[in-house]
Each structure stands twice: as structure tokens, then as C-alpha cells.
Amino acid sequence: MKPLPFEKVTIVMGSRSDWSTMSNATRPLEELGISFATAVVSAHRTPQRLVDFASRAHESGTRVIIAGAGGSAHLPGMIAAISPLPVIAVPIESRFMTGMDSLLSIVQMPRGVAVATQAVGVSGAYNAGLMAAQMLSLCDDELQQRLIAWRERQTEQVPITVE
């Protein structure tokens, strides 16, 4: 079996079909020059892979985990229950309740198992990448300066007038 990848930010999802959403988490990371890895880790179909990943990520160079999950959405919470690292959750849009089932499942974490939950879908994935960058910038002055410049560019792109 191929070994799991690890980087400063590791993005995991329960299924390859989640990549169309989770790929958006990579955009701010790429723009800010932050290394990341991606992997499919299913809470239900690959439980041992989940345990191996979550228990080793902090020893393998990962500093923040972004976990996307749909439906019953156990992946972020299970990782947070095992790993000491911060976990940012992205509820994936589903066929049944357009992602509300995922969102409600993720945000109901019990006391003592923290998960930072983003919006459902593409915006949530993008913001998860941005949140990971903000977390990493707390201990990286160069990254913090890149993040400040990134925000200034974002602000400059908003027009002052409507024509």
C-alpha cells in the first residue's frame, strides 16, 4: 500500500468525488506559498487508514489538517478525536440535504473534541485553506507578511463605484 502523504497542511477527504470541492482549499495555500498534501481517508471505508493518518500526522510535519466530509460527515471529528493538531472541517454538499446534513453532523462535536467548521461547499473549502494559512502565520512572520499583502490585493480588487 502506498504511504500517506504529509505536508504542513494536509487536506483529506472521504472520497475522490469530494475533490471537486476540496481542491478549492489549495488555492489560497498555493497563492501564499504553503506546502500541502492531499489524500483520501474515509472514516467508514478505510478506518485503519484514518487511525494511522490521524495518529502520525503531528510527527510527520503536518501542522494543520483540513478534512472534507459529506453525508454522515464523521471524518473531521474522528481525526480531531485522535490527533492533537487543529482540524478545519469542510461540509461537502450532498444529494440529500444540499450539505446541511454534513454541516449539522460536523458542528455537533462533543465538548473536548474541537473542530473549526467552515461553510458548506466550495466557499467553505476555500476559507479552510485561508484559515490554515492564518493559523500557520501565527508562528511565521514571513507568511504573516505575505498574508497581509494578499489581503491588501484582495481589497484593491473591489471596485469603489458601480458602473
CSV table of C-alpha atoms in Angstrom, one decimal:
chain,number,residue,atom,x,y,z
A,1,MET,CA,0.0,0.0,0.0
A,2,LYS,CA,1.2,3.5,-0.9
A,3,PRO,CA,2.2,5.6,2.2
A,4,LEU,CA,0.0,8.6,3.1
A,5,PRO,CA,1.5,12.0,2.2
A,6,PHE,CA,2.2,14.6,4.8
A,7,GLU,CA,2.9,18.4,4.5
A,8,LYS,CA,2.4,21.5,6.6
A,9,VAL,CA,-1.2,21.4,5.6
A,10,THR,CA,-2.7,18.0,4.8
A,11,ILE,CA,-6.1,18.0,3.1
A,12,VAL,CA,-8.1,14.8,3.4
A,13,MET,CA,-11.5,13.8,2.1
A,14,GLY,CA,-13.7,10.8,2.4
A,15,SER,CA,-14.0,10.2,-1.3
A,16,ARG,CA,-12.3,11.1,-4.6
A,17,SER,CA,-15.6,12.7,-5.6
A,18,ASP,CA,-15.0,15.3,-2.9
A,19,TRP,CA,-12.0,16.7,-4.8
A,20,SER,CA,-14.1,19.0,-6.9
A,21,THR,CA,-15.0,20.8,-3.7
A,22,MET,CA,-11.8,20.3,-1.7
A,23,SER,CA,-9.5,21.4,-4.5
A,24,ASN,CA,-10.6,25.0,-3.6
A,25,ALA,CA,-8.7,24.7,-0.3
A,26,THR,CA,-5.5,24.6,-2.3
A,27,ARG,CA,-6.0,28.0,-4.0
A,28,PRO,CA,-5.1,30.3,-1.1
A,29,LEU,CA,-2.3,27.8,0.0
A,30,GLU,CA,-0.7,28.0,-3.4
A,31,GLU,CA,-1.1,31.8,-3.6
A,32,LEU,CA,0.7,32.1,-0.2
A,33,GLY,CA,3.4,29.5,-0.9
A,34,ILE,CA,2.3,26.9,1.7
A,35,SER,CA,3.1,23.3,1.0
A,36,PHE,CA,0.2,20.9,1.2
A,37,ALA,CA,-0.6,17.2,0.6
A,38,THR,CA,-3.9,15.5,-0.3
A,39,ALA,CA,-5.3,12.1,0.5
A,40,VAL,CA,-8.5,10.1,0.6
A,41,VAL,CA,-9.2,8.9,4.1
A,42,SER,CA,-12.6,7.5,4.7
A,43,ALA,CA,-13.9,7.2,8.2
A,44,HIS,CA,-16.2,4.4,7.1
A,45,ARG,CA,-14.4,2.6,4.3
A,46,THR,CA,-10.8,2.9,5.4
A,47,PRO,CA,-10.9,3.2,9.2
A,48,GLN,CA,-7.4,1.9,9.8
A,49,ARG,CA,-6.0,4.4,7.3
A,50,LEU,CA,-7.9,7.1,9.3
A,51,VAL,CA,-6.3,6.0,12.6
A,52,ASP,CA,-2.8,5.7,11.0
A,53,PHE,CA,-3.1,9.2,9.5
A,54,ALA,CA,-4.5,10.9,12.5
A,55,SER,CA,-2.1,9.4,15.0
A,56,ARG,CA,1.0,10.1,12.9
A,57,ALA,CA,0.3,13.5,11.2
A,58,HIS,CA,1.8,15.6,14.0
A,59,GLU,CA,5.0,13.6,13.9
A,60,SER,CA,5.2,13.8,10.1
A,61,GLY,CA,5.4,17.5,9.6
A,62,THR,CA,1.7,18.4,9.3
A,63,ARG,CA,0.7,21.4,11.4
A,64,VAL,CA,-3.0,21.8,10.3
A,65,ILE,CA,-5.5,19.3,8.9
A,66,ILE,CA,-8.3,20.2,6.5
A,67,ALA,CA,-10.9,17.5,6.4
A,68,GLY,CA,-13.8,17.5,4.0
A,69,ALA,CA,-16.8,15.1,4.6
A,70,GLY,CA,-20.3,14.7,3.3
A,71,GLY,CA,-23.3,12.8,4.5
A,72,SER,CA,-22.8,11.5,8.0
A,73,ALA,CA,-19.5,13.5,8.0
A,74,HIS,CA,-17.6,11.6,10.6
A,75,LEU,CA,-14.1,12.3,9.2
A,76,PRO,CA,-13.2,15.7,10.8
A,77,GLY,CA,-14.5,14.6,14.2
A,78,MET,CA,-12.7,11.3,14.2
A,79,ILE,CA,-9.4,12.9,13.2
A,80,ALA,CA,-9.9,15.6,15.9
A,81,ALA,CA,-10.5,12.8,18.4
A,82,ILE,CA,-7.2,11.2,17.6
A,83,SER,CA,-4.8,14.0,16.5
A,84,PRO,CA,-3.5,16.9,18.7
A,85,LEU,CA,-3.5,19.1,15.5
A,86,PRO,CA,-6.1,21.7,14.7
A,87,VAL,CA,-8.7,20.3,12.3
A,88,ILE,CA,-10.6,22.5,9.9
A,89,ALA,CA,-13.8,20.9,8.6
A,90,VAL,CA,-15.5,21.4,5.3
A,91,PRO,CA,-19.0,20.1,5.0
A,92,ILE,CA,-19.4,18.7,1.4
A,93,GLU,CA,-22.6,19.3,-0.4
A,94,SER,CA,-24.7,16.2,-0.6
A,95,ARG,CA,-27.6,14.9,-2.8
A,96,PHE,CA,-30.0,14.7,0.1
A,97,MET,CA,-29.9,17.9,2.1
A,98,THR,CA,-27.5,20.0,0.0
A,99,GLY,CA,-24.9,19.7,2.7
A,100,MET,CA,-27.0,20.6,5.7
A,101,ASP,CA,-26.8,17.0,6.9
A,102,SER,CA,-23.0,17.3,6.7
A,103,LEU,CA,-22.9,20.7,8.4
A,104,LEU,CA,-25.1,19.6,11.3
A,105,SER,CA,-23.2,16.4,11.8
A,106,ILE,CA,-19.9,18.2,12.0
A,107,VAL,CA,-20.9,21.1,14.2
A,108,GLN,CA,-22.3,18.8,16.9
A,109,MET,CA,-18.9,17.8,18.3
A,110,PRO,CA,-18.9,16.9,21.9
A,111,ARG,CA,-17.1,19.1,24.4
A,112,GLY,CA,-13.3,18.4,24.4
A,113,VAL,CA,-13.1,17.5,20.7
A,114,ALA,CA,-12.7,20.8,18.8
A,115,VAL,CA,-13.3,21.1,15.1
A,116,ALA,CA,-13.3,24.5,13.3
A,117,THR,CA,-16.2,24.2,10.8
A,118,GLN,CA,-16.4,26.2,7.6
A,119,ALA,CA,-19.3,26.9,5.3
A,120,VAL,CA,-20.8,24.1,3.1
A,121,GLY,CA,-19.1,23.5,-0.2
A,122,VAL,CA,-16.7,25.5,-2.4
A,123,SER,CA,-16.6,28.7,-0.2
A,124,GLY,CA,-16.0,26.6,2.9
A,125,ALA,CA,-13.1,24.7,1.2
A,126,TYR,CA,-11.5,28.0,0.1
A,127,ASN,CA,-11.9,29.5,3.5
A,128,ALA,CA,-10.4,26.4,5.1
A,129,GLY,CA,-7.3,26.9,3.1
A,130,LEU,CA,-7.2,30.6,4.2
A,131,MET,CA,-7.8,29.6,7.8
A,132,ALA,CA,-5.0,27.1,7.7
A,133,ALA,CA,-2.7,29.9,6.4
A,134,GLN,CA,-3.8,32.3,9.1
A,135,MET,CA,-3.1,29.6,11.8
A,136,LEU,CA,0.4,28.9,10.4
A,137,SER,CA,1.1,32.7,10.2
A,138,LEU,CA,1.0,32.9,14.0
A,139,CYS,CA,4.4,31.4,14.1
A,140,ASP,CA,5.8,32.5,10.8
A,141,ASP,CA,6.5,36.2,10.3
A,142,GLU,CA,7.3,35.9,6.6
A,143,LEU,CA,4.0,34.1,6.0
A,144,GLN,CA,2.2,36.7,8.0
A,145,GLN,CA,3.6,39.5,5.8
A,146,ARG,CA,2.5,37.5,2.6
A,147,LEU,CA,-0.9,37.1,4.1
A,148,ILE,CA,-1.2,40.9,4.8
A,149,ALA,CA,-0.1,41.6,1.2
A,150,TRP,CA,-2.6,39.1,-0.1
A,151,ARG,CA,-5.4,40.7,1.8
A,152,GLU,CA,-4.4,44.2,0.5
A,153,ARG,CA,-4.5,42.8,-3.1
A,154,GLN,CA,-7.9,41.3,-2.4
A,155,THR,CA,-9.2,44.7,-1.1
A,156,GLU,CA,-7.8,46.5,-4.1
A,157,GLN,CA,-9.7,44.3,-6.4
A,158,VAL,CA,-13.1,45.5,-5.0
A,159,PRO,CA,-14.3,48.4,-7.1
A,160,ILE,CA,-15.2,51.7,-5.3
A,161,THR,CA,-18.0,52.6,-7.7
A,162,VAL,CA,-20.6,50.6,-9.7
A,163,GLU,CA,-20.7,51.4,-13.4
